[in-house]
C-alpha positions as semicolon CSV with decimal commas, in nm:
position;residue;x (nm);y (nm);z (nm)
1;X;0,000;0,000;0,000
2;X;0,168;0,326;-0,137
3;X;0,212;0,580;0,184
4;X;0,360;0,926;0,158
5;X;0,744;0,982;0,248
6;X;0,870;1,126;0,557
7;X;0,906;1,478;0,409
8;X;0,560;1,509;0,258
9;X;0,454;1,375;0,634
10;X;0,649;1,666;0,759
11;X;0,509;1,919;0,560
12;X;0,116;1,754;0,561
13;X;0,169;1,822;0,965
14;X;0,301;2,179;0,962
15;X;0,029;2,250;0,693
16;X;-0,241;2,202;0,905
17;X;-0,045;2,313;1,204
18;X;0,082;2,020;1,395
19;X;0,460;1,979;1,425
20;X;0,587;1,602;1,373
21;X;0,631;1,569;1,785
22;X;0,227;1,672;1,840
23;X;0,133;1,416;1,611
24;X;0,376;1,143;1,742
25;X;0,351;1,187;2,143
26;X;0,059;1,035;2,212
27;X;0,079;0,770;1,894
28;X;0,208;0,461;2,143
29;X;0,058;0,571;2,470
30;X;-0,286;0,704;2,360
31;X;-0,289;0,633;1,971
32;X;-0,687;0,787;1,950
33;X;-0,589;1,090;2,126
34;X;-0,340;1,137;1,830
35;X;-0,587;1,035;1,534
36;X;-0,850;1,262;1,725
37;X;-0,564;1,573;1,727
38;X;-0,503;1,499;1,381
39;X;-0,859;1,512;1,208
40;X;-0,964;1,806;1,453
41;X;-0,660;2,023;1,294
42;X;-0,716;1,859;0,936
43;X;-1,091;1,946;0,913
44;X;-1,037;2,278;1,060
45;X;-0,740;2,353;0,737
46;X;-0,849;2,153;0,466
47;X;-1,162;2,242;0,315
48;X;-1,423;2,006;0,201
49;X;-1,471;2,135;-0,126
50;X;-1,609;2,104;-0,491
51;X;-1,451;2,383;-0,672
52;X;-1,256;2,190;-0,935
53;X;-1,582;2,115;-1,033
54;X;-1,675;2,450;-1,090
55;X;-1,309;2,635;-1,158
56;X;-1,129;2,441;-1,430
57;X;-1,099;2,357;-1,767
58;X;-1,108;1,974;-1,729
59;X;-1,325;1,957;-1,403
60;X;-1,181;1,594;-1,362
61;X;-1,111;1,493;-1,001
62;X;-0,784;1,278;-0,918
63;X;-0,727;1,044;-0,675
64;X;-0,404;0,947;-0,744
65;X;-0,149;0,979;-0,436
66;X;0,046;1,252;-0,507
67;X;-0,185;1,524;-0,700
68;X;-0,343;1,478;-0,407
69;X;-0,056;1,575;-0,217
70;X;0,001;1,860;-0,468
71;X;-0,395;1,957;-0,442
72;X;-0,424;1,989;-0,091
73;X;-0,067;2,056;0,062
74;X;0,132;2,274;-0,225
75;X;-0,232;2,459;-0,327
76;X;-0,393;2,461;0,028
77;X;-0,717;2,323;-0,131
78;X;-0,933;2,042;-0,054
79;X;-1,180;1,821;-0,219
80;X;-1,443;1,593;-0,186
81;X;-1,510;1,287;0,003
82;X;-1,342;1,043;-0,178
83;X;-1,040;1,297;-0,250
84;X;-0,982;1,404;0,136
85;X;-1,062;1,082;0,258
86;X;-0,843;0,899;0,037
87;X;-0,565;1,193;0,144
88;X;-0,602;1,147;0,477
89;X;-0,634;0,771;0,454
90;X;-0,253;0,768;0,322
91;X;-0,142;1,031;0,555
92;X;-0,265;0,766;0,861
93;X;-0,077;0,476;0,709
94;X;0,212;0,670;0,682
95;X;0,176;0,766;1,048
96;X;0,145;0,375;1,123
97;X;-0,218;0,348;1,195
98;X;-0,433;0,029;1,100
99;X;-0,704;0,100;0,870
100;X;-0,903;0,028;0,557
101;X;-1,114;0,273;0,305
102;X;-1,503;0,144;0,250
103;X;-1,771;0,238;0,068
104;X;-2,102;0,455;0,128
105;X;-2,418;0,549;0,015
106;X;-2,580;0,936;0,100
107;X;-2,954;0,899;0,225
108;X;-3,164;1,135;-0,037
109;X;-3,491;1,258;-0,001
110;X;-3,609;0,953;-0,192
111;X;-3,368;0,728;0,030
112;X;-3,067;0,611;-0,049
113;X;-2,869;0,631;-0,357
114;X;-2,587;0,420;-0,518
115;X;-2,261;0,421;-0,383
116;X;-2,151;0,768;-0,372
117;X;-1,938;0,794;-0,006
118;X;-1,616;0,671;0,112
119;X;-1,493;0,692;0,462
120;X;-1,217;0,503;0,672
121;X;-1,221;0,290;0,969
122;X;-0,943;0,281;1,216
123;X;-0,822;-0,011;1,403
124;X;-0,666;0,105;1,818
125;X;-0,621;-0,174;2,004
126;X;-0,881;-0,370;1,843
127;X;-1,151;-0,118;1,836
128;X;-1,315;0,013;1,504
129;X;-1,322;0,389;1,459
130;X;-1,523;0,578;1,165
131;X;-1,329;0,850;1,072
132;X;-1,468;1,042;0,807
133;X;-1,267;1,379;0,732
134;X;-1,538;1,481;0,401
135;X;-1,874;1,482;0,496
136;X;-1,963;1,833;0,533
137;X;-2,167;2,016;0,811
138;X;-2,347;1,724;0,948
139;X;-2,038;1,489;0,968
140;X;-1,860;1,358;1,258
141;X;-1,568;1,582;1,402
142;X;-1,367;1,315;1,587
143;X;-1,332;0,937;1,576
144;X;-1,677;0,688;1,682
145;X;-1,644;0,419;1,747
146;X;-1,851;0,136;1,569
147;X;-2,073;0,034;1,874
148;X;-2,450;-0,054;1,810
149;X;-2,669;0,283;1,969
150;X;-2,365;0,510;2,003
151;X;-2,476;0,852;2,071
152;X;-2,173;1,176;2,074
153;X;-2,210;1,521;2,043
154;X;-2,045;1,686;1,746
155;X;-2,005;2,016;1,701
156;X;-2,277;2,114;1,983
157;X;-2,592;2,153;1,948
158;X;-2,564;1,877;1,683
159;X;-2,546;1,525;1,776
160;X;-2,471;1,189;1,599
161;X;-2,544;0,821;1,591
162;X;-2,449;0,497;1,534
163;X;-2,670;0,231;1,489
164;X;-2,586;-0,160;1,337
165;X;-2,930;-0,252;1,167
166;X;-3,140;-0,336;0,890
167;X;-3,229;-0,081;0,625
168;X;-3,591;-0,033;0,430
169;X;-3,397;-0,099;0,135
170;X;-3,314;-0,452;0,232
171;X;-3,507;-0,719;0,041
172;X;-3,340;-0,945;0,314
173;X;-3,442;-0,855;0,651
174;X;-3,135;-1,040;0,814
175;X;-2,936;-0,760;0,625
176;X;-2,723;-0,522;0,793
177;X;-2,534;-0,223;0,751
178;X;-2,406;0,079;0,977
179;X;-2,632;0,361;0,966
180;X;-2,523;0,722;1,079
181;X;-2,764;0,970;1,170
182;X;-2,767;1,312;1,289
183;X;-2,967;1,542;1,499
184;X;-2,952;1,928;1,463
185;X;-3,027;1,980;1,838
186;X;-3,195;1,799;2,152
187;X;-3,543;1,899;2,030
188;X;-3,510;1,744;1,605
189;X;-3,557;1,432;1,537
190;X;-3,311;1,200;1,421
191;X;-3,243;1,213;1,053
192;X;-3,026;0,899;0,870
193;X;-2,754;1,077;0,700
194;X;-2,535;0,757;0,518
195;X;-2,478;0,389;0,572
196;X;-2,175;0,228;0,522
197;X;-2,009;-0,130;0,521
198;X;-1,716;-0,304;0,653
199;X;-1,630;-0,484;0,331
200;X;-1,242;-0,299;0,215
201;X;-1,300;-0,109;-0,119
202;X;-1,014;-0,104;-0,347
203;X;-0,902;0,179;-0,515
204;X;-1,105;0,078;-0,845
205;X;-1,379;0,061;-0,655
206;X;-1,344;0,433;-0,594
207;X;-1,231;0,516;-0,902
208;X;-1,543;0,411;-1,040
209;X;-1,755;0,609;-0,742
210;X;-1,552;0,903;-0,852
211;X;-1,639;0,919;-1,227
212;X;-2,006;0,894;-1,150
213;X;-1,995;1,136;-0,874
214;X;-1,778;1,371;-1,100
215;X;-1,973;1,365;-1,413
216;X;-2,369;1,302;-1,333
217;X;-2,538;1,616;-1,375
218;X;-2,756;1,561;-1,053
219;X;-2,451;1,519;-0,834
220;X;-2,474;1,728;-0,556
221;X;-2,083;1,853;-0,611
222;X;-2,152;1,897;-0,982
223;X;-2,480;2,125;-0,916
224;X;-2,317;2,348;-0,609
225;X;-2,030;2,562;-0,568
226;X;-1,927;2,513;-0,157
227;X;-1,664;2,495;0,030
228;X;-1,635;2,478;0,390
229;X;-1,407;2,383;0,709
230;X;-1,461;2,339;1,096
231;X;-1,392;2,641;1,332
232;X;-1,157;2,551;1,670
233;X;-1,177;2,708;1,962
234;X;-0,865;2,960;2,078
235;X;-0,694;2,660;2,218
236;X;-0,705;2,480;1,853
237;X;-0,826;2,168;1,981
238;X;-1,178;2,161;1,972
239;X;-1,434;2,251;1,666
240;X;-1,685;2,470;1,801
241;X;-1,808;2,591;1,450
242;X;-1,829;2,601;1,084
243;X;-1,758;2,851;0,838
244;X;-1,959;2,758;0,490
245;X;-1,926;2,891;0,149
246;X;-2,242;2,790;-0,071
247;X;-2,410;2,920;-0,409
248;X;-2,409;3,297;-0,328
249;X;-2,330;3,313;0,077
250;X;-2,086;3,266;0,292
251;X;-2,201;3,136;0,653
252;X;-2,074;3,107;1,000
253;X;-2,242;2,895;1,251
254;X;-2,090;2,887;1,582
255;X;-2,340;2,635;1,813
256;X;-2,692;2,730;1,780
257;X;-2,604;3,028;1,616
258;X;-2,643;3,082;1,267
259;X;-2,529;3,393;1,071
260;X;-2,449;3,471;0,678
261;X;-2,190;3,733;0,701
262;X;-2,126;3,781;0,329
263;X;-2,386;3,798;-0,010
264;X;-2,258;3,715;-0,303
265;X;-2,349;3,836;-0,638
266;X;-2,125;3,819;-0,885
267;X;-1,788;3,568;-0,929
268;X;-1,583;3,853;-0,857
269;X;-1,703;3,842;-0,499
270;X;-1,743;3,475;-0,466
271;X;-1,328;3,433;-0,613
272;X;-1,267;3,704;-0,309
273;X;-1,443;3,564;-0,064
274;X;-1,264;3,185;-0,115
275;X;-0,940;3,404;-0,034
276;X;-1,069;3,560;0,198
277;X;-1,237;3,339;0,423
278;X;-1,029;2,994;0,312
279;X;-0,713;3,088;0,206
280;X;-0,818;2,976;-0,171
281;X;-0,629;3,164;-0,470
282;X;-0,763;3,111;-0,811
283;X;-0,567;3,124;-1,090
284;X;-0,689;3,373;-1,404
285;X;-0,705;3,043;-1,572
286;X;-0,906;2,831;-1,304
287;X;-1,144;3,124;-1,252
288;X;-1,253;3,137;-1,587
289;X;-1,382;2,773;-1,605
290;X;-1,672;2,840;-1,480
291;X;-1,786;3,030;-1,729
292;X;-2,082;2,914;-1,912
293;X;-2,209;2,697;-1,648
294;X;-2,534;2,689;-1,439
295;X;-2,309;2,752;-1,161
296;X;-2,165;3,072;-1,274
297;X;-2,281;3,391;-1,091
298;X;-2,313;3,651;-1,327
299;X;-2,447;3,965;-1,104
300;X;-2,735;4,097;-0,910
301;X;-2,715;3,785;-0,656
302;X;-2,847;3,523;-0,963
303;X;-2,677;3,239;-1,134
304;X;-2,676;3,181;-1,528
């Protein structure tokens, strides 16, 4: 299994602001204190992201090792699930964790669809962990672990579950599959966000996930320009909130509190406001791929 060299380790680590001691002093004593620090600092500086769907001339999606590595780390961009997941997937191997990469499907309003996820699960001393780094604003924040009725709180008020069980979609009621819900405060009801398996998908397996998700004109990714990343508290070790580019506004929700702190209405202020907010520089070149497409804002606050 390819993993990244010791100098792209070193430099993944300072990038999203651990030094190569933070992420090695707990890795033999407390190993998910470590994988914990390391997707809390990863979520909060790599952005889960769709805008080489949006900004480029190909609008083709790699998952190849090292354009990764050249995406996220030389760029300072992110990606979607299967891209940041499949990042951070090397980036633990190379660190020496246990771990394989499985597939998902995303529960739509007319339940679920085809595999279109991909997250990992992390082996400490035995234990399963879903770690899932590209998921977006109802996601997980930290490690669960896979325990039937597992409850956690997430970035607060939001809370998440676990739950080992049969799904409406099963013509075989002795089928099961791990289901992960969400709950936008103590007072919502629970909402299934994605199931998942613990059968290892190999990398042609995603490849295949990726093309579809890419390319299909009712992807999510392909319909929506967003981009967003976790918010830590002055300490930088806990999320407390989420700053969210999407369509024409940027967002900040800190706990219960929701607040859009920027309109957008034309791509001149959206191509500021990625710089702005996420560090994101667009190239002449990148920024006029978009041109032409649904996606495109062309002035007073519409699309084209």
């Amino acid at each position: 299994m390819h993993a990244y060299t010791k100098e792209q380790l070193s430099r993944y680590l300072e990038h999203i602001g651990l030094s190569r001691y933070d992420a090695w002093k707990h890795s033999s004593a407390d190993p998910l204190a470590c994988l914990a620090a390391l997707q809390t600092h990863h979520m909060a500086r790599v952005p889960f992201e769709s805008l080489s769907l949006h900004y480029s001339r190909h609008r083709l999606l790699s998952l190849d090792l090292e354009d990764l590595f050249r995406k996220i780390v030389d760029s300072g961009r992110g990606g979607y699930c299967m891209e940041v997941n499949t990042f951070f997937a090397a980036m633990l191997r190379s660190l020496g964790f246990q771990l394989i990469s499985v597939g998902g499907r995303v529960r739509g309003p007319n339940g679920y669809k085809g595999w279109d996820h991909m997250v990992n699960l992390v082996t400490i001393n035995g234990r399963r962990y879903l770690v899932d780094v590209g998921f977006g604003s109802n996601g997980a924040p930290n490690p669960v672990p896979l325990e039937h009725d597992h409850e956690f709180v997430g970035i607060a008020p939001m809370r998440g579950r676990l739950q080992y069980r049969n799904l409406e979609e099963h013509t075989d009621p002795n089928q099961r599959a791990w289901v992960y819900s969400a709950q936008e405060n103590g007072d919502a009801p629970w909402k299934d966000m994605y199931h998942f398996v613990e059968t290892e998908f190999m990398s042609g397996d995603f490849e295949v996930m990726n093309l579809r998700t890419m390319t299909t004109p009712q992807s999510f990714f392909v319909q929506s320009v967003m981009c967003m990343c976790t918010i830590l508290n002055e300490e930088k070790e806990k999320p407390v909130g989420l700053l969210i580019l999407h369509r024409d506004y940027v967002k900040r929700r800190m706990g219960a509190e929701s607040e859009i702190i920027e309109h957008l209405e034309s791509e001149e202020q959206r191509v500021k406001a990625l710089a702005k907010h996420f560090g994101i520089v667009l190239s002449p070149e990148e920024q006029g791929g978009i041109r032409g497409l649904a996606s495109e804002l062309r002035g007073n606050g519409g699309h084209a």
